mmCIF file of C-alpha atoms and ligand atoms in Angstrom:
data_model
loop_
_atom_site.group_PDB
_atom_site.id
_atom_site.type_symbol
_atom_site.label_atom_id
_atom_site.label_comp_id
_atom_site.label_asym_id
_atom_site.label_seq_id
_atom_site.Cartn_x
_atom_site.Cartn_y
_atom_site.Cartn_z
ATOM 1 C CA MET A 20 44.129 -131.235 73.059
ATOM 2 C CA LYS A 21 44.352 -130.299 76.391
ATOM 3 C CA ASN A 22 47.352 -132.173 77.181
ATOM 4 C CA LYS A 23 48.985 -131.302 74.463
ATOM 5 C CA LEU A 24 47.758 -127.435 75.425
ATOM 6 C CA ILE A 25 48.611 -127.785 78.902
ATOM 7 C CA ALA A 26 52.683 -128.813 77.721
ATOM 8 C CA GLN A 27 53.162 -126.378 75.193
ATOM 9 C CA PHE A 28 52.065 -123.485 77.896
ATOM 10 C CA GLN A 29 54.303 -125.158 80.499
ATOM 11 C CA ALA A 30 57.095 -124.879 78.087
ATOM 12 C CA VAL A 31 56.738 -121.353 77.347
ATOM 13 C CA PHE A 32 55.412 -119.950 81.058
ATOM 14 C CA GLY A 33 57.694 -122.393 83.181
ATOM 15 C CA ARG A 34 54.861 -123.376 84.824
ATOM 16 C CA SER A 35 51.056 -124.717 84.795
ATOM 17 C CA PRO A 36 47.797 -122.671 83.785
ATOM 18 C CA GLU A 37 45.606 -123.042 86.286
ATOM 19 C CA PHE A 38 41.900 -122.915 84.168
ATOM 20 C CA VAL A 39 41.737 -124.441 79.989
ATOM 21 C CA THR A 40 38.687 -123.750 77.953
ATOM 22 C CA ARG A 41 37.215 -123.696 74.460
ATOM 23 C CA ALA A 42 34.866 -122.436 72.396
ATOM 24 C CA PRO A 43 33.986 -123.898 68.667
ATOM 25 C CA GLY A 44 34.382 -122.227 65.344
ATOM 26 C CA ARG A 45 30.692 -122.016 64.048
ATOM 27 C CA ILE A 46 28.606 -122.746 60.865
ATOM 28 C CA GLU A 47 25.793 -119.998 59.193
ATOM 29 C CA PHE A 48 22.961 -122.619 58.617
ATOM 30 C CA ILE A 49 20.652 -120.074 57.520
ATOM 31 C CA GLY A 50 19.763 -116.282 58.105
ATOM 32 C CA ASN A 51 22.032 -114.208 56.163
ATOM 33 C CA HIS A 52 22.695 -110.617 57.335
ATOM 34 C CA THR A 53 19.232 -111.386 59.963
ATOM 35 C CA ASP A 54 20.977 -110.929 63.236
ATOM 36 C CA TYR A 55 21.364 -107.116 63.363
ATOM 37 C CA ASN A 56 17.936 -106.206 61.827
ATOM 38 C CA GLY A 57 16.851 -108.367 64.786
ATOM 39 C CA GLY A 58 15.958 -111.537 62.836
ATOM 40 C CA THR A 59 16.017 -114.551 63.208
ATOM 41 C CA VAL A 60 18.804 -117.460 62.383
ATOM 42 C CA LEU A 61 19.913 -121.019 62.338
ATOM 43 C CA GLY A 62 23.183 -121.857 63.162
ATOM 44 C CA ALA A 63 25.903 -124.976 64.667
ATOM 45 C CA ALA A 64 28.898 -125.124 66.998
ATOM 46 C CA VAL A 65 31.280 -127.158 64.821
ATOM 47 C CA ASP A 66 33.663 -129.800 66.705
ATOM 48 C CA ARG A 67 36.781 -127.311 66.214
ATOM 49 C CA ASN A 68 37.604 -124.561 68.869
ATOM 50 C CA ILE A 69 39.883 -122.036 69.908
ATOM 51 C CA TRP A 70 41.287 -123.571 73.360
ATOM 52 C CA VAL A 71 42.862 -121.131 76.391
ATOM 53 C CA ALA A 72 45.484 -122.447 78.991
ATOM 54 C CA ILE A 73 45.754 -119.432 81.592
ATOM 55 C CA ALA A 74 47.170 -118.507 85.193
ATOM 56 C CA ARG A 75 47.515 -116.071 87.239
ATOM 57 C CA ARG A 76 50.332 -113.361 88.041
ATOM 58 C CA ASP A 77 50.822 -111.572 91.083
ATOM 59 C CA ASP A 78 52.646 -108.855 89.586
ATOM 60 C CA GLY A 79 49.692 -107.270 87.451
ATOM 61 C CA GLN A 80 51.475 -107.912 83.744
ATOM 62 C CA ARG A 81 49.871 -109.643 81.413
ATOM 63 C CA ARG A 82 51.556 -111.873 78.696
ATOM 64 C CA PHE A 83 50.211 -113.417 75.877
ATOM 65 C CA PHE A 84 51.424 -116.033 73.660
ATOM 66 C CA SER A 85 49.531 -118.321 70.939
ATOM 67 C CA ALA A 86 50.539 -121.289 69.464
ATOM 68 C CA GLN A 87 50.084 -119.826 65.730
ATOM 69 C CA GLY A 88 53.662 -118.696 66.401
ATOM 70 C CA GLY A 89 55.647 -114.998 67.368
ATOM 71 C CA GLU A 90 56.491 -114.299 71.100
ATOM 72 C CA ILE A 91 55.827 -112.861 74.108
ATOM 73 C CA ILE A 92 53.098 -110.128 74.277
ATOM 74 C CA THR A 93 53.596 -108.931 77.652
ATOM 75 C CA MET A 94 50.916 -105.797 78.052
ATOM 76 C CA PRO A 95 50.212 -103.915 81.043
ATOM 77 C CA SER A 96 47.157 -103.900 83.653
ATOM 78 C CA GLY A 97 44.402 -101.883 83.458
ATOM 79 C CA ILE A 98 42.403 -101.458 80.929
ATOM 80 C CA PRO A 99 43.678 -102.189 77.248
ATOM 81 C CA GLU A 100 44.381 -100.061 74.061
ATOM 82 C CA LYS A 101 44.199 -101.751 70.811
ATOM 83 C CA GLN A 102 46.882 -103.234 69.075
ATOM 84 C CA GLU A 103 48.604 -103.315 65.627
ATOM 85 C CA GLY A 104 51.110 -105.244 63.954
ATOM 86 C CA LEU A 105 51.434 -108.749 64.988
ATOM 87 C CA SER A 106 50.181 -108.295 68.550
ATOM 88 C CA LYS A 107 46.689 -107.883 66.801
ATOM 89 C CA TRP A 108 45.505 -111.438 67.537
ATOM 90 C CA THR A 109 45.379 -109.981 70.984
ATOM 91 C CA ASN A 110 42.564 -108.087 70.474
ATOM 92 C CA TYR A 111 39.973 -110.130 70.540
ATOM 93 C CA ALA A 112 40.878 -111.280 74.664
ATOM 94 C CA LEU A 113 41.902 -107.515 75.097
ATOM 95 C CA GLY A 114 38.300 -106.700 73.494
ATOM 96 C CA VAL A 115 37.092 -108.953 76.528
ATOM 97 C CA ILE A 116 39.015 -107.220 79.072
ATOM 98 C CA ALA A 117 37.748 -103.792 78.457
ATOM 99 C CA ALA A 118 33.964 -105.319 77.610
ATOM 100 C CA PHE A 119 34.400 -106.658 81.646
ATOM 101 C CA PRO A 120 33.181 -103.267 83.212
ATOM 102 C CA HIS A 121 30.228 -102.566 81.561
ATOM 103 C CA PHE A 122 28.849 -106.039 82.839
ATOM 104 C CA GLY A 123 29.827 -105.003 86.077
ATOM 105 C CA LEU A 124 32.442 -106.997 85.948
ATOM 106 C CA LYS A 125 36.294 -106.508 87.710
ATOM 107 C CA VAL A 126 38.951 -106.887 84.695
ATOM 108 C CA PRO A 127 41.443 -109.747 85.417
ATOM 109 C CA GLU A 128 44.506 -108.034 86.032
ATOM 110 C CA GLY A 129 48.076 -109.769 85.241
ATOM 111 C CA PHE A 130 47.946 -113.480 84.361
ATOM 112 C CA ASP A 131 49.654 -115.843 81.107
ATOM 113 C CA TYR A 132 47.750 -116.713 78.867
ATOM 114 C CA TYR A 133 48.005 -118.977 75.841
ATOM 115 C CA ASP A 134 45.931 -120.011 72.861
ATOM 116 C CA MET A 135 45.449 -122.697 70.569
ATOM 117 C CA SER A 136 43.703 -123.551 67.932
ATOM 118 C CA ASP A 137 42.171 -126.704 65.655
ATOM 119 C CA LEU A 138 39.544 -124.080 63.886
ATOM 120 C CA PRO A 139 40.744 -123.311 60.572
ATOM 121 C CA ALA A 140 41.283 -119.918 60.807
ATOM 122 C CA GLY A 141 39.651 -117.775 58.110
ATOM 123 C CA ALA A 142 37.052 -120.474 56.851
ATOM 124 C CA GLY A 143 33.932 -118.857 57.093
ATOM 125 C CA MET A 144 33.922 -120.658 60.936
ATOM 126 C CA SER A 145 34.510 -117.349 63.277
ATOM 127 C CA SER A 146 37.580 -118.080 64.434
ATOM 128 C CA SER A 147 36.954 -114.246 66.117
ATOM 129 C CA ALA A 148 34.193 -115.100 68.423
ATOM 130 C CA ALA A 149 35.512 -118.258 69.542
ATOM 131 C CA ILE A 150 38.591 -116.734 70.295
ATOM 132 C CA GLU A 151 36.697 -114.225 72.139
ATOM 133 C CA LEU A 152 34.502 -116.389 74.408
ATOM 134 C CA ALA A 153 37.143 -118.914 75.326
ATOM 135 C CA SER A 154 38.707 -115.689 76.831
ATOM 136 C CA VAL A 155 35.486 -114.676 78.685
ATOM 137 C CA LEU A 156 35.802 -118.212 80.415
ATOM 138 C CA ALA A 157 39.172 -117.763 81.501
ATOM 139 C CA PHE A 158 39.316 -114.477 82.514
ATOM 140 C CA LEU A 159 35.744 -115.478 84.599
ATOM 141 C CA GLU A 160 37.438 -118.555 86.055
ATOM 142 C CA ILE A 161 40.630 -116.239 87.033
ATOM 143 C CA THR A 162 38.874 -113.573 88.558
ATOM 144 C CA GLY A 163 36.545 -115.590 90.326
ATOM 145 C CA GLN A 164 32.965 -114.605 88.664
ATOM 146 C CA ALA A 165 32.660 -117.114 87.021
ATOM 147 C CA ASP A 166 28.795 -117.404 89.129
ATOM 148 C CA LYS A 167 28.310 -113.775 88.968
ATOM 149 C CA VAL A 168 27.406 -114.635 84.802
ATOM 150 C CA ASP A 169 24.783 -116.392 82.565
ATOM 151 C CA ARG A 170 25.511 -117.967 79.403
ATOM 152 C CA GLU A 171 23.668 -115.472 78.055
ATOM 153 C CA THR A 172 25.774 -112.620 79.381
ATOM 154 C CA VAL A 173 29.296 -114.772 78.292
ATOM 155 C CA VAL A 174 27.947 -114.160 74.743
ATOM 156 C CA LYS A 175 26.779 -110.071 75.184
ATOM 157 C CA ILE A 176 29.922 -109.872 76.481
ATOM 158 C CA GLY A 177 31.644 -111.638 73.104
ATOM 159 C CA LYS A 178 29.882 -109.569 71.290
ATOM 160 C CA HIS A 179 30.591 -105.683 73.159
ATOM 161 C CA ALA A 180 34.474 -106.847 72.414
ATOM 162 C CA GLU A 181 34.341 -107.553 68.694
ATOM 163 C CA ASN A 182 31.531 -104.300 68.245
ATOM 164 C CA HIS A 183 33.380 -101.808 71.244
ATOM 165 C CA PHE A 184 36.674 -102.705 70.288
ATOM 166 C CA VAL A 185 37.333 -104.851 67.616
ATOM 167 C CA GLY A 186 35.295 -102.541 65.864
ATOM 168 C CA MET A 187 32.669 -104.646 63.556
ATOM 169 C CA PRO A 188 28.782 -103.916 63.576
ATOM 170 C CA CYS A 189 27.929 -107.970 63.741
ATOM 171 C CA GLY A 190 24.938 -109.035 65.106
ATOM 172 C CA ILE A 191 24.973 -111.950 67.503
ATOM 173 C CA LEU A 192 25.348 -115.068 65.757
ATOM 174 C CA ASP A 193 28.587 -116.366 66.191
ATOM 175 C CA GLN A 194 28.954 -115.468 69.919
ATOM 176 C CA GLY A 195 25.285 -117.014 70.031
ATOM 177 C CA VAL A 196 26.521 -120.003 68.954
ATOM 178 C CA SER A 197 29.528 -120.910 70.251
ATOM 179 C CA GLY A 198 28.459 -120.144 73.378
ATOM 180 C CA PHE A 199 24.781 -122.142 73.061
ATOM 181 C CA GLY A 200 25.819 -124.444 70.440
ATOM 182 C CA LYS A 201 25.305 -128.334 70.729
ATOM 183 C CA LYS A 202 25.950 -131.699 69.297
ATOM 184 C CA ASP A 203 23.817 -132.894 66.363
ATOM 185 C CA HIS A 204 21.491 -129.396 67.310
ATOM 186 C CA LEU A 205 21.357 -126.244 65.613
ATOM 187 C CA VAL A 206 20.948 -123.177 67.794
ATOM 188 C CA PHE A 207 17.802 -121.154 66.944
ATOM 189 C CA ILE A 208 18.572 -117.042 67.656
ATOM 190 C CA ASP A 209 15.454 -114.744 67.573
ATOM 191 C CA CYS A 210 17.969 -112.079 67.833
ATOM 192 C CA ARG A 211 16.306 -109.120 68.776
ATOM 193 C CA GLY A 212 15.972 -110.733 72.574
ATOM 194 C CA PRO A 213 17.898 -112.110 72.332
ATOM 195 C CA VAL A 214 15.989 -115.941 72.953
ATOM 196 C CA PHE A 215 18.693 -119.139 71.949
ATOM 197 C CA ALA A 216 17.138 -122.764 71.506
ATOM 198 C CA THR A 217 18.141 -125.774 69.982
ATOM 199 C CA VAL A 218 17.163 -127.577 67.094
ATOM 200 C CA PRO A 219 17.863 -131.348 66.424
ATOM 201 C CA ILE A 220 19.283 -131.749 63.268
ATOM 202 C CA PRO A 221 17.588 -134.771 61.289
ATOM 203 C CA ALA A 222 19.803 -138.274 61.290
ATOM 204 C CA GLY A 223 20.955 -138.222 57.258
ATOM 205 C CA ALA A 224 22.200 -134.656 57.396
ATOM 206 C CA HIS A 225 26.167 -134.075 56.884
ATOM 207 C CA PHE A 226 27.536 -130.089 56.461
ATOM 208 C CA TRP A 227 30.679 -129.478 54.293
ATOM 209 C CA ILE A 228 32.742 -126.147 54.017
ATOM 210 C CA PHE A 229 34.574 -125.259 50.816
ATOM 211 C CA ASN A 230 36.610 -122.283 51.442
ATOM 212 C CA THR A 231 38.004 -120.399 49.068
ATOM 213 C CA HIS A 232 40.226 -117.948 51.541
ATOM 214 C CA LYS A 233 39.384 -115.411 48.879
ATOM 215 C CA LYS A 234 39.146 -112.846 51.109
ATOM 216 C CA HIS A 235 38.041 -109.157 49.861
ATOM 217 C CA ALA A 236 40.164 -105.949 51.037
ATOM 218 C CA LEU A 237 37.489 -104.177 52.333
ATOM 219 C CA VAL A 238 35.190 -106.866 53.605
ATOM 220 C CA ASP A 239 34.943 -105.393 57.214
ATOM 221 C CA GLY A 240 34.337 -102.295 55.631
ATOM 222 C CA PHE A 241 31.333 -104.340 53.210
ATOM 223 C CA TYR A 242 29.642 -105.691 56.165
ATOM 224 C CA ALA A 243 29.622 -102.348 58.144
ATOM 225 C CA ALA A 244 28.136 -100.529 55.276
ATOM 226 C CA ARG A 245 25.139 -103.235 54.494
ATOM 227 C CA ASN A 246 24.168 -102.602 58.054
ATOM 228 C CA ARG A 247 24.548 -98.842 57.279
ATOM 229 C CA GLU A 248 22.188 -99.997 54.753
ATOM 230 C CA CYS A 249 19.960 -101.868 56.113
ATOM 231 C CA MET A 250 19.044 -98.913 58.932
ATOM 232 C CA GLU A 251 18.432 -96.718 56.247
ATOM 233 C CA ALA A 252 15.980 -99.170 54.706
ATOM 234 C CA ALA A 253 13.954 -99.691 57.703
ATOM 235 C CA LYS A 254 13.744 -96.033 58.209
ATOM 236 C CA ALA A 255 12.598 -95.857 54.993
ATOM 237 C CA LEU A 256 9.996 -98.108 56.003
ATOM 238 C CA GLY A 257 9.714 -96.811 59.175
ATOM 239 C CA VAL A 258 10.082 -99.083 61.451
ATOM 240 C CA PRO A 259 12.931 -99.679 63.848
ATOM 241 C CA LEU A 260 14.105 -102.712 62.366
ATOM 242 C CA LEU A 261 13.884 -104.733 59.216
ATOM 243 C CA ALA A 262 12.453 -107.857 61.762
ATOM 244 C CA ASP A 263 9.223 -105.009 62.002
ATOM 245 C CA ALA A 264 8.013 -104.974 58.447
ATOM 246 C CA ASN A 265 6.753 -107.561 56.237
ATOM 247 C CA ALA A 266 6.280 -108.247 52.559
ATOM 248 C CA THR A 267 3.329 -106.099 52.195
ATOM 249 C CA LEU A 268 4.842 -103.441 54.168
ATOM 250 C CA LEU A 269 7.881 -103.487 51.548
ATOM 251 C CA ASP A 270 5.526 -103.562 48.167
ATOM 252 C CA LYS A 271 3.397 -101.078 49.278
ATOM 253 C CA ALA A 272 6.818 -98.707 50.049
ATOM 254 C CA GLU A 273 7.945 -99.570 46.748
ATOM 255 C CA ALA A 274 4.947 -98.673 44.571
ATOM 256 C CA GLU A 275 4.954 -95.059 46.981
ATOM 257 C CA GLY A 276 8.730 -94.943 45.546
ATOM 258 C CA ARG A 277 9.599 -94.408 48.980
ATOM 259 C CA LEU A 278 12.075 -97.521 48.798
ATOM 260 C CA LYS A 279 14.363 -98.484 45.753
ATOM 261 C CA GLY A 280 17.627 -99.258 44.578
ATOM 262 C CA ASP A 281 19.740 -101.148 46.510
ATOM 263 C CA ALA A 282 17.930 -99.738 50.106
ATOM 264 C CA LEU A 283 15.395 -101.692 48.531
ATOM 265 C CA LYS A 284 16.672 -104.689 47.269
ATOM 266 C CA ARG A 285 18.483 -105.266 51.009
ATOM 267 C CA ALA A 286 15.171 -105.339 53.009
ATOM 268 C CA ARG A 287 13.206 -107.507 50.213
ATOM 269 C CA HIS A 288 16.653 -109.568 51.683
ATOM 270 C CA VAL A 289 16.379 -109.231 54.703
ATOM 271 C CA ILE A 290 12.388 -109.839 55.043
ATOM 272 C CA GLU A 291 12.676 -112.712 53.034
ATOM 273 C CA GLU A 292 15.550 -114.517 54.826
ATOM 274 C CA ILE A 293 13.957 -114.375 58.393
ATOM 275 C CA ALA A 294 10.503 -115.789 56.171
ATOM 276 C CA ARG A 295 12.619 -118.624 55.110
ATOM 277 C CA VAL A 296 14.190 -119.423 58.394
ATOM 278 C CA GLY A 297 10.662 -119.976 59.862
ATOM 279 C CA GLU A 298 10.564 -122.446 56.758
ATOM 280 C CA THR A 299 13.602 -123.734 57.203
ATOM 281 C CA GLN A 300 12.511 -124.671 60.831
ATOM 282 C CA LYS A 301 9.131 -126.503 59.860
ATOM 283 C CA ALA A 302 10.490 -128.767 56.982
ATOM 284 C CA LEU A 303 13.317 -129.819 59.682
ATOM 285 C CA ALA A 304 11.105 -130.667 62.343
ATOM 286 C CA LYS A 305 8.777 -132.659 59.348
ATOM 287 C CA GLY A 306 12.660 -134.338 58.800
ATOM 288 C CA ASP A 307 12.428 -132.898 55.067
ATOM 289 C CA LEU A 308 16.182 -132.429 53.966
ATOM 290 C CA ALA A 309 14.893 -132.095 50.436
ATOM 291 C CA ALA A 310 12.747 -128.877 51.306
ATOM 292 C CA ALA A 311 15.260 -127.485 53.942
ATOM 293 C CA GLY A 312 18.150 -128.215 50.857
ATOM 294 C CA ARG A 313 16.076 -126.040 48.316
ATOM 295 C CA LEU A 314 15.609 -123.161 50.958
ATOM 296 C CA LEU A 315 19.808 -122.990 51.546
ATOM 297 C CA THR A 316 19.766 -122.731 48.262
ATOM 298 C CA ALA A 317 16.862 -120.008 48.079
ATOM 299 C CA SER A 318 18.834 -118.162 50.872
ATOM 300 C CA HIS A 319 22.318 -118.140 48.227
ATOM 301 C CA ARG A 320 20.353 -116.416 45.392
ATOM 302 C CA SER A 321 18.979 -113.709 47.749
ATOM 303 C CA SER A 322 22.540 -113.284 49.234
ATOM 304 C CA GLN A 323 23.652 -113.131 45.466
ATOM 305 C CA TYR A 324 21.651 -110.702 43.467
ATOM 306 C CA LEU A 325 19.614 -109.450 46.774
ATOM 307 C CA PHE A 326 21.842 -108.879 49.186
ATOM 308 C CA GLU A 327 24.760 -108.641 46.623
ATOM 309 C CA ASN A 328 27.298 -109.533 49.031
ATOM 310 C CA SER A 329 28.617 -112.578 47.416
ATOM 311 C CA VAL A 330 31.562 -112.950 44.807
ATOM 312 C CA GLU A 331 32.024 -114.972 42.005
ATOM 313 C CA GLU A 332 34.363 -117.883 43.279
ATOM 314 C CA LEU A 333 31.427 -118.604 46.069
ATOM 315 C CA ASP A 334 28.478 -118.687 43.396
ATOM 316 C CA THR A 335 31.070 -120.817 41.306
ATOM 317 C CA LEU A 336 31.235 -123.267 43.495
ATOM 318 C CA VAL A 337 27.652 -123.143 45.103
ATOM 319 C CA ASP A 338 26.455 -123.663 41.797
ATOM 320 C CA ALA A 339 28.773 -126.999 40.963
ATOM 321 C CA LEU A 340 27.762 -128.332 44.674
ATOM 322 C CA VAL A 341 24.084 -127.597 43.773
ATOM 323 C CA ALA A 342 24.382 -129.591 40.306
ATOM 324 C CA THR A 343 25.838 -132.760 42.285
ATOM 325 C CA PRO A 344 24.176 -135.430 42.951
ATOM 326 C CA HIS A 345 23.349 -136.286 47.164
ATOM 327 C CA VAL A 346 23.698 -132.415 47.828
ATOM 328 C CA TYR A 347 20.617 -130.408 49.038
ATOM 329 C CA GLY A 348 20.932 -126.889 48.836
ATOM 330 C CA SER A 349 24.340 -125.252 49.316
ATOM 331 C CA ARG A 350 24.844 -121.085 50.400
ATOM 332 C CA LEU A 351 27.861 -118.998 51.414
ATOM 333 C CA THR A 352 27.912 -119.227 55.080
ATOM 334 C CA GLY A 353 29.003 -116.247 57.222
ATOM 335 C CA GLY A 354 29.305 -112.360 56.185
ATOM 336 C CA GLY A 355 30.500 -113.026 52.504
ATOM 337 C CA PHE A 356 32.173 -111.005 50.540
ATOM 338 C CA GLY A 357 34.527 -113.633 50.330
ATOM 339 C CA GLY A 358 35.209 -116.640 52.425
ATOM 340 C CA ALA A 359 32.998 -120.134 52.303
ATOM 341 C CA VAL A 360 30.086 -121.737 51.415
ATOM 342 C CA MET A 361 28.732 -124.805 53.699
ATOM 343 C CA ALA A 362 26.849 -127.594 52.140
ATOM 344 C CA MET A 363 23.699 -130.268 53.295
ATOM 345 C CA THR A 364 24.369 -133.511 51.969
ATOM 346 C CA ASP A 365 23.142 -136.816 52.385
ATOM 347 C CA ALA A 366 26.236 -139.159 53.626
ATOM 348 C CA ALA A 367 26.842 -140.832 49.989
ATOM 349 C CA PHE A 368 28.013 -137.492 49.307
ATOM 350 C CA GLY A 369 31.904 -138.205 50.295
ATOM 351 C CA GLY A 370 35.644 -137.669 48.830
ATOM 352 C CA GLU A 371 35.253 -138.412 45.593
ATOM 353 C CA GLN A 372 32.028 -136.074 45.172
ATOM 354 C CA ALA A 373 33.624 -133.161 47.022
ATOM 355 C CA ALA A 374 36.618 -133.859 44.359
ATOM 356 C CA GLN A 375 34.417 -132.861 41.266
ATOM 357 C CA VAL A 376 33.412 -129.288 43.525
ATOM 358 C CA VAL A 377 36.757 -128.741 43.601
ATOM 359 C CA ALA A 378 37.934 -129.731 40.511
ATOM 360 C CA ALA A 379 35.562 -128.060 38.974
ATOM 361 C CA TYR A 380 36.695 -124.852 40.979
ATOM 362 C CA GLU A 381 40.028 -125.162 40.219
ATOM 363 C CA LYS A 382 39.749 -125.863 36.317
ATOM 364 C CA LYS A 383 38.253 -121.708 36.575
ATOM 365 C CA TYR A 384 40.414 -120.220 38.796
ATOM 366 C CA GLY A 385 43.479 -122.281 38.930
ATOM 367 C CA ALA A 386 43.493 -123.008 42.787
ATOM 368 C CA LYS A 387 41.691 -124.956 45.332
ATOM 369 C CA PRO A 388 39.279 -124.469 47.914
ATOM 370 C CA ASP A 389 39.913 -126.050 51.406
ATOM 371 C CA VAL A 390 36.848 -128.814 51.979
ATOM 372 C CA ILE A 391 36.625 -129.598 55.521
ATOM 373 C CA HIS A 392 33.411 -132.978 56.299
ATOM 374 C CA CYS A 393 32.114 -130.805 59.489
ATOM 375 C CA GLN A 394 30.413 -132.400 62.667
ATOM 376 C CA THR A 395 29.011 -130.488 65.180
ATOM 377 C CA GLY A 396 30.193 -130.113 68.756
ATOM 378 C CA ASP A 397 28.976 -128.423 72.064
ATOM 379 C CA GLY A 398 28.978 -124.949 72.959
ATOM 380 C CA ALA A 399 32.162 -122.955 74.927
ATOM 381 C CA ALA A 400 33.180 -124.716 78.143
ATOM 382 C CA VAL A 401 36.082 -124.871 80.677
ATOM 383 C CA MET A 402 37.232 -128.051 80.686
HETATM 384 C C1 GLA B 503 29.526 -112.774 60.248
HETATM 385 C C2 GLA B 503 28.789 -111.910 61.313
HETATM 386 C C3 GLA B 503 27.206 -112.542 61.919
HETATM 387 C C4 GLA B 503 26.069 -112.276 60.893
HETATM 388 C C5 GLA B 503 26.876 -112.757 59.635
HETATM 389 C C6 GLA B 503 26.019 -112.937 58.698
HETATM 390 O O1 GLA B 503 29.466 -113.939 60.456
HETATM 391 O O2 GLA B 503 30.018 -111.864 62.360
HETATM 392 O O3 GLA B 503 27.104 -111.431 63.266
HETATM 393 O O4 GLA B 503 25.512 -111.168 60.319
HETATM 394 O O5 GLA B 503 28.653 -112.574 59.151
HETATM 395 O O6 GLA B 503 24.187 -113.448 58.548
#
C-alpha cells in the first residue's frame, strides 16, 4: 500500500512525499452510545486504513487529492472554512488544521496531500476518525511538532475536528480506538478520563461485519437528538452525566415520575450498557466467549428496544446471525440508524454460514449486505 501511495503521489504531484501516515478503522465491540455519556466502551482497530502521503510547499498553497477520484483541490493557507460539494471530503483534514491552535500547535501552511483508503467508506468502521488521525500525524510531521504531543492529544485533536468542524457531537470511541488500537487486542476506554487500555482478545474469536449500506437520511440529526436526550435524562436524574447514575437511582426516578417515556428508555439503555461493558471484560478475562457473545446480543436488543437506534434491516441480520451455528453473538456497531452489524464467531463460521445470512437478508430486501471477515490491526502510525 505504501509503495502504491508513493507512486500515485508522484504521478499526481510530480514529486515524492516527505511522510506517509496511516490510521485504522474500528469495530465497536460493545458500549453503544456510552462514550459521550462518560461511560466505558470496548472497540477494536481493524487492519484496514486510511493512508495519507504529504509533502511541504513553500508557496502556502494547500493541495488535496483523493485516490477515490476527483481533481486536485487547491486552498489557501490560514484557518480553513468548511467545504460543501465535491471538496466536502477535505473537511476531516481541514477540521484537524482548524483544531491545531486549540492544542497550542502552529497550523500547517502549504502542502500537497494525497489520501488513499483500503477501509470501505460507509461500512460502519469509522473512516472519518481514520482520516482525521492520519491527518493529525501527517500535519504534526510537516510542522516538526510530533514530539510536542502524546497519543492522547492526537486522539483529542481528531475528536475536536469532528465535534467542532465537521459538526458531529460524537464521543471519543472512534478516534480513541484508531489511535490506541493493537493487533489481537480490544481497546478499553473509560471515556470520562479518558483512560485507554488494551485487552487481549481470547484465541478463537473471529469478527465479521455485515454492512447493509442503508443509511437513514437524517442519521446525523438522530445522533445529535440521542445525545441531547441523554443529557436531559442526566439532568432529570440530578447527575452531570448518565455514567454517574446507576440502576437504583433510575428506578427511584421512575417511581417518583421524574423520568418517563423516551428519556427513561435512553437512560436505562446507557446505564445497563455500561454494566454490560464491565461484564464483557470479565467474560473475556475468563476466555468465556459464549458469555461475551450473549452480552453482545443483549446490547443489540437494548439498542433495538430502549435506545431505538436500530433499523429493521439490522435487526434482521442480528436475528439471522444469532440463529446460525458458530455465532457467539451479534449487534449493531457504531451510531446506528442504518449501517452495519458485527458478529463474534468461532473459527468454524465461514463463507458458507455468511452466505446463508446474506441469503436470508436478500430474500427479504432484494439486496445483499457486504460481508467482511475482519482482522484486527495496530493503531495510527507514521510509516
Ligand atoms: C458513533 C460515534 C461514537 C459513538 C458511537 C455509538 O460511532 O462516532 O462516538 O458514540 O457512534 O456508540
